[in-house]
């Protein structure tokens, strides 16, 4: 470790009290070292925060907030002994647990036995219930923060605590967890946490507890994806796959309890960690849900967290709004766009929106024509599952508005965000060309039914963004033209990128290889 500059800094800064021995692990938000407490002769784990966190929090505030977590004393909570700042380094000292994390166990064994899973979850729930009774929520429950020792579970990373009222303007400055930033680990975040809602309570931890048990029983979290934003999009809009379709031996009441814990709306979940365990262990119990009084909660779990830009508004629609059929949610965030002639590469911030998962088909367009809409000159020549083409720009706009409230064509930036994600990939599936993933020149030499190339799906699972048919956007290109994107079945591969753009005349019926897909904002 002598070559590690951070190790040397930590060892020197804490030499009066601790002998730092070796690194236990590190991530983007912290590094953990094994050390020996010289005064008490015990092994401890020292977690060191990166300089960016120090700049954000400040040493005095960090110490004040960790003092709250240090007051928690429970047999299933890893104790927090000390926190402070030394020579510009923010650190806190925890008990050292000889064992392994639940993350390591799952990686090694996959799904765990049912009885053991429920028992371990009950221990985690007991720790959380104790914290909740003391006005504290963890907000980063995940396999890495559950340690296993002697056959029992201990919850770690009760690290930074913040009186929640400060975020509302109580003089505490900006909050690490204020509205507009989701803090936590994406796969285990509740919908309200994923959207940056600052009014969280115990039910957010209940969601994470259910997600944890789901993974223990199936070996996978309820929602996964190639990026944080893709995971959040699925959390906000999709139902988790029923556990018994993956592991049929799981009792129906256990599956029902987990799925209730994963409810999109907090009010639909068990109201407490103990109530969640009751559902797991007492299938016939019927307990009335009593609304509790509102209280000030303390938010924890910011140390090992990732910060994800999201919309300030709640963008999930369960209970109050339905996700438009056939559409996918693209979360609010910053997206890389451009990178072709006439359009420099740059980042844009977009509000959340929905976009069709496929190009509009001839079959979907037909009812619009029957209601008085303009027909496509190629309508009779197209199978119902082929994209409708030859539609003028204004007619495409009219169809989208006719089909659903607020319906419209996507802007070029929105189209690219749905195709590229925040990383600005060259193709919807990544940065390397794969001929089997798109209907471009040399693939079929004609239009194909939408969705014929599922391996070419984008990060939000939209298909045919490259190839098949060009697609109208709402972005003007001057002189009665609008930008079309994506290429068509006769586009040569070098031009088949998500950045490529072509100005097309709004009133040319000859665009026989140009179709469209619709978009809309959250209603």
Short mmCIF file of C-alpha atoms in Angstrom, two decimals:
data_model
loop_
_atom_site.label_atom_id
_atom_site.label_comp_id
_atom_site.label_asym_id
_atom_site.label_seq_id
_atom_site.Cartn_x
_atom_site.Cartn_y
_atom_site.Cartn_z
CA UNK A 1 0.00 0.00 0.00
CA UNK A 2 3.01 2.28 0.24
CA UNK A 3 2.48 3.34 -3.36
CA UNK A 4 -1.11 4.45 -2.74
CA UNK A 5 -1.09 8.21 -2.06
CA UNK A 6 -4.53 8.17 -0.42
CA UNK A 7 -3.50 5.32 1.87
CA UNK A 8 -0.42 7.27 2.91
CA UNK A 9 -2.47 10.41 3.57
CA UNK A 10 -5.04 8.55 5.65
CA UNK A 11 -2.40 6.65 7.63
CA UNK A 12 -0.57 9.88 8.44
CA UNK A 13 -3.69 11.91 9.23
CA UNK A 14 -5.06 9.32 11.68
CA UNK A 15 -1.78 8.06 13.13
CA UNK A 16 -2.51 9.42 16.62
CA UNK A 17 -5.43 7.00 17.07
CA UNK A 18 -5.39 4.34 14.36
CA UNK A 19 -2.90 2.12 12.59
CA UNK A 20 -4.20 1.79 9.03
CA UNK A 21 -3.35 -1.68 7.74
CA UNK A 22 -4.83 -2.26 4.29
CA UNK A 23 -7.59 -1.36 1.86
CA UNK A 24 -10.78 -3.39 2.17
CA UNK A 25 -12.49 -1.99 -0.90
CA UNK A 26 -13.27 1.13 -2.84
CA UNK A 27 -15.83 2.60 -5.20
CA UNK A 28 -16.58 5.89 -6.89
CA UNK A 29 -17.85 7.48 -3.68
CA UNK A 30 -15.59 6.12 -0.91
CA UNK A 31 -12.62 3.94 0.05
CA UNK A 32 -12.65 1.63 3.07
CA UNK A 33 -9.55 0.65 5.06
CA UNK A 34 -8.97 -1.91 7.78
CA UNK A 35 -7.32 -0.32 10.80
CA UNK A 36 -6.54 -0.99 14.45
CA UNK A 37 -7.78 1.31 17.18
CA UNK A 38 -4.62 1.82 19.25
CA UNK A 39 -6.42 3.03 22.38
CA UNK A 40 -9.01 0.23 22.53
CA UNK A 41 -7.11 -2.52 20.76
CA UNK A 42 -9.92 -3.38 18.35
CA UNK A 43 -10.17 -3.75 14.58
CA UNK A 44 -12.21 -1.07 12.81
CA UNK A 45 -13.18 -0.14 9.27
CA UNK A 46 -12.45 3.44 8.24
CA UNK A 47 -14.42 4.87 5.37
CA UNK A 48 -12.85 7.85 3.59
CA UNK A 49 -14.86 10.17 1.37
CA UNK A 50 -13.49 11.73 -1.83
CA UNK A 51 -12.47 15.41 -1.87
CA UNK A 52 -15.59 16.32 -3.89
CA UNK A 53 -17.81 15.28 -0.99
CA UNK A 54 -15.77 17.36 1.41
CA UNK A 55 -16.13 20.39 -0.83
CA UNK A 56 -19.88 19.86 -0.91
CA UNK A 57 -20.57 19.12 2.75
CA UNK A 58 -17.82 20.85 4.67
CA UNK A 59 -16.16 19.23 7.66
CA UNK A 60 -18.35 20.78 10.36
CA UNK A 61 -21.60 19.74 8.72
CA UNK A 62 -20.28 16.26 8.00
CA UNK A 63 -19.39 15.74 11.66
CA UNK A 64 -22.75 17.05 12.82
CA UNK A 65 -24.68 14.77 10.49
CA UNK A 66 -22.74 11.59 11.27
CA UNK A 67 -23.31 12.15 14.98
CA UNK A 68 -26.97 11.35 14.41
CA UNK A 69 -26.18 7.94 12.90
CA UNK A 70 -23.73 7.24 15.74
CA UNK A 71 -26.67 7.23 18.17
CA UNK A 72 -28.10 4.08 16.56
CA UNK A 73 -27.32 0.97 18.59
CA UNK A 74 -28.83 -2.31 17.43
CA UNK A 75 -27.56 -5.91 17.13
CA UNK A 76 -28.13 -5.88 13.35
CA UNK A 77 -26.56 -2.46 12.66
CA UNK A 78 -22.81 -2.07 12.17
CA UNK A 79 -21.91 0.52 14.82
CA UNK A 80 -20.53 3.92 13.90
CA UNK A 81 -17.83 4.88 16.42
CA UNK A 82 -16.45 8.17 15.21
CA UNK A 83 -16.54 10.67 12.38
CA UNK A 84 -14.51 13.74 11.61
CA UNK A 85 -12.04 15.58 9.44
CA UNK A 86 -8.27 15.22 9.56
CA UNK A 87 -5.92 17.14 7.28
CA UNK A 88 -8.71 17.75 4.78
CA UNK A 89 -9.92 14.13 4.79
CA UNK A 90 -13.49 13.33 5.79
CA UNK A 91 -13.76 9.91 7.42
CA UNK A 92 -15.91 7.81 9.68
CA UNK A 93 -15.02 4.76 11.71
CA UNK A 94 -17.25 1.67 11.87
CA UNK A 95 -17.05 -1.68 13.54
CA UNK A 96 -15.12 -4.22 11.49
CA UNK A 97 -17.20 -7.28 10.60
CA UNK A 98 -15.39 -10.54 9.86
CA UNK A 99 -17.44 -12.13 7.13
CA UNK A 100 -18.66 -11.19 3.68
CA UNK A 101 -21.25 -8.96 2.09
CA UNK A 102 -24.54 -10.24 0.76
CA UNK A 103 -23.31 -8.98 -2.61
CA UNK A 104 -20.34 -11.38 -2.45
CA UNK A 105 -22.59 -14.26 -1.40
CA UNK A 106 -25.05 -13.64 -4.24
CA UNK A 107 -22.22 -13.35 -6.77
CA UNK A 108 -20.83 -16.69 -5.63
CA UNK A 109 -24.04 -18.71 -5.16
CA UNK A 110 -26.83 -16.93 -7.01
CA UNK A 111 -30.32 -17.28 -5.53
CA UNK A 112 -30.37 -18.26 -1.84
CA UNK A 113 -32.57 -20.80 -0.01
CA UNK A 114 -36.04 -19.47 0.74
CA UNK A 115 -35.98 -19.91 4.52
CA UNK A 116 -32.55 -18.32 4.87
CA UNK A 117 -33.55 -15.42 2.62
CA UNK A 118 -36.64 -14.63 4.67
CA UNK A 119 -34.70 -14.94 7.94
CA UNK A 120 -31.94 -12.58 6.79
CA UNK A 121 -34.47 -10.09 5.44
CA UNK A 122 -36.28 -10.18 8.78
CA UNK A 123 -33.02 -9.21 10.51
CA UNK A 124 -32.40 -6.36 8.08
CA UNK A 125 -36.00 -5.25 8.54
CA UNK A 126 -35.59 -5.29 12.32
CA UNK A 127 -32.58 -2.98 12.00
CA UNK A 128 -34.45 -0.65 9.68
CA UNK A 129 -37.53 -0.62 11.91
CA UNK A 130 -35.33 0.43 14.83
CA UNK A 131 -33.79 3.22 12.75
CA UNK A 132 -37.21 4.33 11.52
CA UNK A 133 -38.47 4.50 15.10
CA UNK A 134 -35.60 6.90 15.76
CA UNK A 135 -36.60 9.06 12.78
CA UNK A 136 -33.86 7.81 10.47
CA UNK A 137 -34.11 6.27 6.99
CA UNK A 138 -31.16 4.54 5.36
CA UNK A 139 -31.92 5.08 1.66
CA UNK A 140 -29.12 2.93 0.30
CA UNK A 141 -30.14 -0.60 1.24
CA UNK A 142 -28.44 -2.95 -1.22
CA UNK A 143 -26.50 -6.24 -1.10
CA UNK A 144 -23.15 -4.46 -0.62
CA UNK A 145 -24.48 -2.78 2.53
CA UNK A 146 -25.69 -6.00 4.16
CA UNK A 147 -22.85 -7.87 5.86
CA UNK A 148 -23.10 -11.55 6.78
CA UNK A 149 -21.29 -12.84 9.85
CA UNK A 150 -21.98 -15.95 11.89
CA UNK A 151 -25.13 -16.65 9.91
CA UNK A 152 -26.66 -13.26 10.68
CA UNK A 153 -27.16 -9.99 8.78
CA UNK A 154 -25.84 -6.57 9.78
CA UNK A 155 -26.76 -3.35 8.00
CA UNK A 156 -23.77 -1.15 7.19
CA UNK A 157 -23.34 2.40 5.93
CA UNK A 158 -25.57 4.22 8.36
CA UNK A 159 -23.13 6.96 7.50
CA UNK A 160 -24.24 10.52 6.87
CA UNK A 161 -27.48 11.59 8.56
CA UNK A 162 -29.19 14.86 7.73
CA UNK A 163 -32.19 16.38 9.48
CA UNK A 164 -34.59 16.41 6.58
CA UNK A 165 -36.03 19.81 7.37
CA UNK A 166 -32.77 21.48 6.41
CA UNK A 167 -33.41 20.72 2.76
CA UNK A 168 -36.56 22.77 2.90
CA UNK A 169 -34.72 25.93 3.67
CA UNK A 170 -33.82 25.58 7.31
CA UNK A 171 -30.49 27.29 6.86
CA UNK A 172 -28.48 24.16 6.29
CA UNK A 173 -27.49 25.01 2.73
CA UNK A 174 -27.97 22.82 -0.30
CA UNK A 175 -28.86 19.21 0.35
CA UNK A 176 -27.12 16.21 -1.09
CA UNK A 177 -30.57 14.78 -1.40
CA UNK A 178 -32.58 17.76 -2.56
CA UNK A 179 -35.31 17.62 -5.17
CA UNK A 180 -33.93 17.05 -8.66
CA UNK A 181 -31.15 14.65 -7.62
CA UNK A 182 -31.76 11.00 -6.90
CA UNK A 183 -29.32 9.60 -4.38
CA UNK A 184 -28.99 5.88 -3.87
CA UNK A 185 -28.17 2.79 -5.92
CA UNK A 186 -30.42 2.66 -8.96
CA UNK A 187 -31.54 -1.00 -8.82
CA UNK A 188 -32.89 -0.59 -5.26
CA UNK A 189 -34.33 2.94 -5.41
CA UNK A 190 -38.03 3.49 -4.91
CA UNK A 191 -39.82 5.49 -7.64
CA UNK A 192 -40.12 8.53 -5.37
CA UNK A 193 -36.41 8.33 -4.54
CA UNK A 194 -35.51 7.89 -8.21
CA UNK A 195 -37.28 11.14 -9.05
CA UNK A 196 -35.46 13.11 -6.37
CA UNK A 197 -38.48 13.55 -4.10
CA UNK A 198 -37.27 14.91 -0.75
CA UNK A 199 -40.41 13.82 1.15
CA UNK A 200 -39.29 10.27 1.85
CA UNK A 201 -40.28 8.03 4.73
CA UNK A 202 -39.90 4.43 5.88
CA UNK A 203 -41.73 3.11 2.82
CA UNK A 204 -38.78 4.04 0.62
CA UNK A 205 -36.61 1.66 2.65
CA UNK A 206 -39.42 -0.93 2.45
CA UNK A 207 -39.16 -0.77 -1.35
CA UNK A 208 -35.40 -1.41 -1.17
CA UNK A 209 -36.01 -4.25 1.28
CA UNK A 210 -38.42 -5.87 -1.19
CA UNK A 211 -35.95 -5.37 -4.04
CA UNK A 212 -33.27 -7.01 -1.92
CA UNK A 213 -35.43 -10.06 -1.20
CA UNK A 214 -36.44 -10.27 -4.88
CA UNK A 215 -32.76 -10.58 -5.78
CA UNK A 216 -32.07 -13.11 -3.03
CA UNK A 217 -34.85 -15.32 -4.41
CA UNK A 218 -34.15 -14.88 -8.15
CA UNK A 219 -30.45 -13.86 -8.32
CA UNK A 220 -31.34 -10.63 -10.14
CA UNK A 221 -32.73 -7.27 -8.98
CA UNK A 222 -36.31 -6.50 -10.09
CA UNK A 223 -35.07 -4.08 -12.76
CA UNK A 224 -31.75 -3.98 -14.57
CA UNK A 225 -30.39 -2.06 -17.53
CA UNK A 226 -27.20 -0.94 -19.27
CA UNK A 227 -27.25 2.51 -17.64
CA UNK A 228 -28.59 4.11 -14.48
CA UNK A 229 -31.15 6.01 -16.53
CA UNK A 230 -32.35 2.82 -18.20
CA UNK A 231 -32.87 1.21 -14.79
CA UNK A 232 -34.78 4.24 -13.52
CA UNK A 233 -36.96 4.26 -16.63
CA UNK A 234 -37.96 0.66 -15.91
CA UNK A 235 -38.54 1.33 -12.20
CA UNK A 236 -40.91 4.16 -13.08
CA UNK A 237 -42.89 2.44 -15.81
CA UNK A 238 -42.66 -1.35 -15.73
CA UNK A 239 -43.98 -4.08 -13.47
CA UNK A 240 -41.38 -6.52 -12.12
CA UNK A 241 -41.46 -10.03 -13.48
CA UNK A 242 -43.43 -12.25 -11.04
CA UNK A 243 -41.04 -14.24 -8.88
CA UNK A 244 -42.87 -17.54 -9.39
CA UNK A 245 -42.28 -17.40 -13.15
CA UNK A 246 -38.56 -17.54 -12.31
CA UNK A 247 -38.70 -19.74 -9.21
CA UNK A 248 -42.04 -21.60 -9.02
CA UNK A 249 -41.33 -23.07 -5.57
CA UNK A 250 -41.62 -19.66 -3.89
CA UNK A 251 -44.93 -19.58 -1.96
CA UNK A 252 -47.61 -17.28 -3.44
CA UNK A 253 -47.85 -15.19 -0.26
CA UNK A 254 -44.09 -14.48 -0.34
CA UNK A 255 -44.29 -13.39 -3.96
CA UNK A 256 -47.32 -11.22 -3.16
CA UNK A 257 -45.51 -9.57 -0.25
CA UNK A 258 -42.46 -8.76 -2.38
CA UNK A 259 -44.56 -7.35 -5.23
CA UNK A 260 -46.54 -5.24 -2.76
CA UNK A 261 -43.27 -3.94 -1.36
CA UNK A 262 -42.28 -2.95 -4.92
CA UNK A 263 -45.47 -0.95 -5.53
CA UNK A 264 -44.89 2.23 -7.55
CA UNK A 265 -46.86 4.38 -5.11
CA UNK A 266 -45.62 4.46 -1.52
CA UNK A 267 -49.16 4.33 -0.12
CA UNK A 268 -49.64 0.91 -1.74
CA UNK A 269 -46.67 -0.64 0.09
CA UNK A 270 -46.58 -2.11 3.59
CA UNK A 271 -46.35 0.92 5.89
CA UNK A 272 -43.30 -0.30 7.81
CA UNK A 273 -40.44 -2.76 7.66
CA UNK A 274 -42.12 -4.90 10.33
CA UNK A 275 -45.40 -4.92 8.39
CA UNK A 276 -43.46 -6.18 5.37
CA UNK A 277 -42.04 -9.07 7.41
CA UNK A 278 -45.52 -9.85 8.73
CA UNK A 279 -46.72 -10.32 5.16
CA UNK A 280 -43.80 -12.67 4.50
CA UNK A 281 -44.28 -14.80 7.58
CA UNK A 282 -48.03 -14.61 8.26
CA UNK A 283 -49.83 -15.14 4.96
CA UNK A 284 -53.31 -15.20 6.48
CA UNK A 285 -52.92 -12.14 8.65
CA UNK A 286 -55.07 -9.22 7.70
CA UNK A 287 -53.87 -5.95 9.12
CA UNK A 288 -55.59 -2.61 8.59
CA UNK A 289 -53.28 0.05 7.28
CA UNK A 290 -53.46 3.10 9.48
CA UNK A 291 -52.13 6.38 8.13
CA UNK A 292 -49.34 7.57 10.38
CA UNK A 293 -48.67 11.14 11.37
CA UNK A 294 -46.08 12.96 9.34
CA UNK A 295 -42.71 13.23 11.02
CA UNK A 296 -39.28 14.64 10.31
CA UNK A 297 -37.12 11.92 8.81
CA UNK A 298 -33.35 11.79 8.65
CA UNK A 299 -31.88 10.66 5.35
CA UNK A 300 -28.91 8.28 5.28
CA UNK A 301 -26.94 6.34 2.74
CA UNK A 302 -25.35 9.18 0.80
CA UNK A 303 -21.80 7.90 1.16
CA UNK A 304 -21.88 5.01 -1.28
CA UNK A 305 -24.45 6.67 -3.50
CA UNK A 306 -24.65 7.74 -7.09
CA UNK A 307 -26.26 11.05 -7.99
CA UNK A 308 -28.55 10.89 -11.02
CA UNK A 309 -30.18 13.93 -12.64
CA UNK A 310 -33.94 13.46 -12.78
CA UNK A 311 -37.00 15.63 -13.13
CA UNK A 312 -38.17 17.46 -10.03
CA UNK A 313 -41.72 16.28 -10.66
CA UNK A 314 -42.85 12.73 -9.99
CA UNK A 315 -42.74 10.94 -13.32
CA UNK A 316 -44.28 7.59 -12.53
CA UNK A 317 -47.93 7.16 -13.29
CA UNK A 318 -49.19 4.15 -11.35
CA UNK A 319 -52.49 4.82 -9.66
CA UNK A 320 -53.06 8.24 -11.16
CA UNK A 321 -51.91 8.09 -14.77
CA UNK A 322 -51.36 5.24 -17.16
CA UNK A 323 -48.27 4.85 -19.29
CA UNK A 324 -49.32 5.38 -22.91
CA UNK A 325 -49.68 2.03 -24.63
CA UNK A 326 -46.68 1.17 -26.79
CA UNK A 327 -44.59 4.06 -25.49
CA UNK A 328 -41.39 4.15 -23.47
CA UNK A 329 -40.27 6.66 -20.86
CA UNK A 330 -37.06 8.59 -21.46
CA UNK A 331 -36.12 10.09 -18.08
CA UNK A 332 -35.18 13.72 -17.63
CA UNK A 333 -31.45 14.32 -17.82
CA UNK A 334 -28.49 15.56 -19.81
CA UNK A 335 -27.91 13.86 -23.16
CA UNK A 336 -25.11 13.98 -25.72
CA UNK A 337 -26.42 14.92 -29.18
CA UNK A 338 -25.04 15.95 -32.55
CA UNK A 339 -21.72 15.07 -34.10
CA UNK A 340 -22.39 15.29 -37.81
CA UNK A 341 -22.18 17.91 -40.56
CA UNK A 342 -24.10 21.02 -39.56
CA UNK A 343 -24.65 19.89 -35.98
CA UNK A 344 -21.80 20.00 -33.48
CA UNK A 345 -21.63 17.59 -30.59
CA UNK A 346 -23.00 18.99 -27.35
CA UNK A 347 -25.02 18.21 -24.25
CA UNK A 348 -28.65 19.22 -23.84
CA UNK A 349 -30.95 18.94 -20.85
CA UNK A 350 -34.31 17.36 -21.63
CA UNK A 351 -37.42 17.00 -19.55
CA UNK A 352 -38.88 13.51 -19.31
CA UNK A 353 -40.96 12.37 -22.27
CA UNK A 354 -42.50 9.28 -23.83
CA UNK A 355 -41.65 7.93 -27.27
CA UNK A 356 -43.11 5.08 -29.34
CA UNK A 357 -41.25 1.81 -29.01
CA UNK A 358 -41.62 1.25 -32.78
CA UNK A 359 -42.35 3.24 -35.90
CA UNK A 360 -46.08 3.86 -36.46
CA UNK A 361 -47.42 0.95 -38.49
CA UNK A 362 -49.80 0.97 -41.43
CA UNK A 363 -52.29 -0.90 -39.26
CA UNK A 364 -52.14 1.75 -36.52
CA UNK A 365 -52.50 4.53 -39.10
CA UNK A 366 -55.59 3.04 -40.78
CA UNK A 367 -58.16 4.14 -38.13
CA UNK A 368 -56.88 7.71 -38.50
CA UNK A 369 -57.61 7.55 -42.23
CA UNK A 370 -61.08 6.14 -41.56
CA UNK A 371 -61.78 9.06 -39.24
CA UNK A 372 -60.94 11.58 -41.97
CA UNK A 373 -57.15 11.74 -41.83
CA UNK A 374 -55.05 11.91 -44.99
CA UNK A 375 -54.16 8.49 -46.39
CA UNK A 376 -50.67 7.36 -47.28
CA UNK A 377 -50.21 6.74 -51.01
CA UNK A 378 -48.52 3.47 -50.06
CA UNK A 379 -51.15 2.34 -47.54
CA UNK A 380 -52.61 -0.41 -49.71
CA UNK A 381 -49.16 -1.71 -50.58
CA UNK A 382 -48.06 -2.16 -47.00
CA UNK A 383 -48.68 -5.02 -44.59
CA UNK A 384 -50.32 -3.80 -41.40
CA UNK A 385 -47.17 -4.41 -39.34
CA UNK A 386 -44.91 -2.46 -41.69
CA UNK A 387 -44.16 1.19 -40.96
CA UNK A 388 -46.54 3.61 -42.66
CA UNK A 389 -44.58 5.79 -45.12
CA UNK A 390 -45.22 8.61 -47.57
CA UNK A 391 -46.99 10.69 -44.91
CA UNK A 392 -46.43 14.45 -45.04
CA UNK A 393 -44.85 16.11 -42.02
CA UNK A 394 -48.09 17.89 -41.04
CA UNK A 395 -50.07 14.66 -41.42
CA UNK A 396 -47.68 12.85 -39.12
CA UNK A 397 -48.15 15.61 -36.53
CA UNK A 398 -51.92 15.39 -36.94
CA UNK A 399 -51.89 11.63 -36.43
CA UNK A 400 -49.90 11.90 -33.19
CA UNK A 401 -52.27 14.56 -31.83
CA UNK A 402 -55.28 12.46 -32.90
CA UNK A 403 -53.92 9.30 -31.32
CA UNK A 404 -53.35 10.58 -27.78
CA UNK A 405 -53.60 13.81 -25.76
CA UNK A 406 -50.43 15.82 -26.12
CA UNK A 407 -49.21 13.57 -28.93
CA UNK A 408 -46.62 15.06 -31.27
CA UNK A 409 -43.48 14.24 -33.20
CA UNK A 410 -40.29 14.04 -31.15
CA UNK A 411 -37.70 16.77 -31.52
CA UNK A 412 -34.35 15.79 -32.98
CA UNK A 413 -32.79 16.04 -29.51
CA UNK A 414 -35.48 13.78 -28.03
CA UNK A 415 -35.10 11.27 -30.83
CA UNK A 416 -31.34 11.12 -30.25
CA UNK A 417 -31.76 10.83 -26.48
CA UNK A 418 -34.01 7.81 -26.96
CA UNK A 419 -31.46 6.30 -29.33
CA UNK A 420 -28.15 7.20 -27.68
CA UNK A 421 -28.67 7.57 -23.93
CA UNK A 422 -26.56 9.93 -21.87
CA UNK A 423 -23.31 8.43 -23.15
CA UNK A 424 -23.92 9.46 -26.76
CA UNK A 425 -23.39 6.06 -28.36
CA UNK A 426 -22.93 5.88 -32.14
CA UNK A 427 -25.64 3.25 -32.66
CA UNK A 428 -28.62 2.42 -30.45
CA UNK A 429 -26.91 -0.76 -29.21
CA UNK A 430 -23.39 0.67 -28.70
CA UNK A 431 -20.42 2.06 -30.60
CA UNK A 432 -19.60 -0.94 -32.81
CA UNK A 433 -21.45 -1.67 -36.03
CA UNK A 434 -23.38 -4.96 -36.07
CA UNK A 435 -25.14 -5.76 -39.38
CA UNK A 436 -27.65 -8.12 -37.75
CA UNK A 437 -29.11 -5.30 -35.64
CA UNK A 438 -30.57 -2.95 -38.25
CA UNK A 439 -32.51 -3.09 -41.52
CA UNK A 440 -30.15 -1.07 -43.71
CA UNK A 441 -28.66 -1.68 -47.17
CA UNK A 442 -27.77 -5.32 -47.59
CA UNK A 443 -30.12 -6.63 -44.91
CA UNK A 444 -33.53 -7.13 -46.55
CA UNK A 445 -33.58 -4.60 -49.44
CA UNK A 446 -37.12 -3.66 -48.43
CA UNK A 447 -39.16 -2.47 -45.49
CA UNK A 448 -39.69 -5.05 -42.76
CA UNK A 449 -42.30 -5.50 -40.04
CA UNK A 450 -41.50 -3.24 -37.10
CA UNK A 451 -39.42 -4.96 -34.43
CA UNK A 452 -37.83 -7.41 -36.86
CA UNK A 453 -34.38 -6.49 -35.50
CA UNK A 454 -34.81 -6.71 -31.71
CA UNK A 455 -31.06 -6.89 -31.05
CA UNK A 456 -30.83 -3.32 -32.29
CA UNK A 457 -32.97 -1.97 -29.44
CA UNK A 458 -31.79 1.18 -27.71
CA UNK A 459 -31.17 1.66 -23.99
CA UNK A 460 -34.90 2.35 -23.43
CA UNK A 461 -35.81 -0.66 -25.61
CA UNK A 462 -36.95 1.33 -28.66
CA UNK A 463 -36.42 -0.60 -31.90
CA UNK A 464 -35.75 0.34 -35.54
CA UNK A 465 -34.21 3.70 -34.67
CA UNK A 466 -31.58 2.81 -37.26
CA UNK A 467 -32.84 1.59 -40.63
CA UNK A 468 -36.22 0.34 -41.89
CA UNK A 469 -37.71 3.83 -42.47
CA UNK A 470 -36.45 7.37 -42.02
CA UNK A 471 -38.41 9.16 -39.30
CA UNK A 472 -39.83 12.68 -39.18
CA UNK A 473 -38.92 14.90 -36.24
CA UNK A 474 -40.40 18.17 -35.01
CA UNK A 475 -37.13 20.04 -35.59
CA UNK A 476 -37.27 22.62 -38.44
CA UNK A 477 -34.53 22.61 -41.06
CA UNK A 478 -35.52 25.87 -42.80
CA UNK A 479 -37.33 26.59 -46.08
CA UNK A 480 -40.35 24.36 -45.38
CA UNK A 481 -38.27 21.41 -44.27
CA UNK A 482 -37.88 19.32 -41.12
CA UNK A 483 -35.13 16.96 -40.01
CA UNK A 484 -35.54 13.23 -40.60
CA UNK A 485 -33.46 10.71 -38.66
CA UNK A 486 -32.34 7.12 -38.57
CA UNK A 487 -31.89 6.09 -42.18
CA UNK A 488 -33.92 3.49 -44.06
CA UNK A 489 -33.59 -0.01 -45.46
CA UNK A 490 -31.66 1.39 -48.44
CA UNK A 491 -29.26 3.56 -46.40
CA UNK A 492 -25.60 2.61 -46.72
CA UNK A 493 -23.96 1.55 -43.47
CA UNK A 494 -21.53 4.51 -43.09
CA UNK A 495 -24.54 6.84 -42.93
CA UNK A 496 -26.56 4.64 -40.58
CA UNK A 497 -25.71 6.40 -37.31
CA UNK A 498 -27.95 8.06 -34.75
CA UNK A 499 -26.21 11.39 -35.35
CA UNK A 500 -26.96 11.42 -39.09
CA UNK A 501 -29.63 13.93 -40.13
CA UNK A 502 -31.24 14.95 -43.42
CA UNK A 503 -33.44 18.01 -44.09
CA UNK A 504 -36.59 16.81 -45.89
CA UNK A 505 -39.31 18.84 -47.60
CA UNK A 506 -42.54 18.88 -45.59
CA UNK A 507 -44.81 18.39 -48.60
CA UNK A 508 -43.06 15.69 -50.65
CA UNK A 509 -45.23 12.63 -51.07
CA UNK A 510 -42.30 10.95 -52.75
CA UNK A 511 -40.75 10.17 -49.36
CA UNK A 512 -41.77 6.56 -49.80
CA UNK A 513 -39.10 5.37 -47.34
CA UNK A 514 -39.95 7.89 -44.59
CA UNK A 515 -42.22 7.16 -41.65
CA UNK A 516 -42.40 8.45 -38.08
CA UNK A 517 -43.00 7.65 -34.43
CA UNK A 518 -44.86 9.76 -31.87
CA UNK A 519 -43.84 11.34 -28.59
CA UNK A 520 -45.50 13.19 -25.74
CA UNK A 521 -44.61 14.71 -22.42
CA UNK A 522 -45.89 13.43 -19.06
CA UNK A 523 -49.49 14.50 -18.60
#
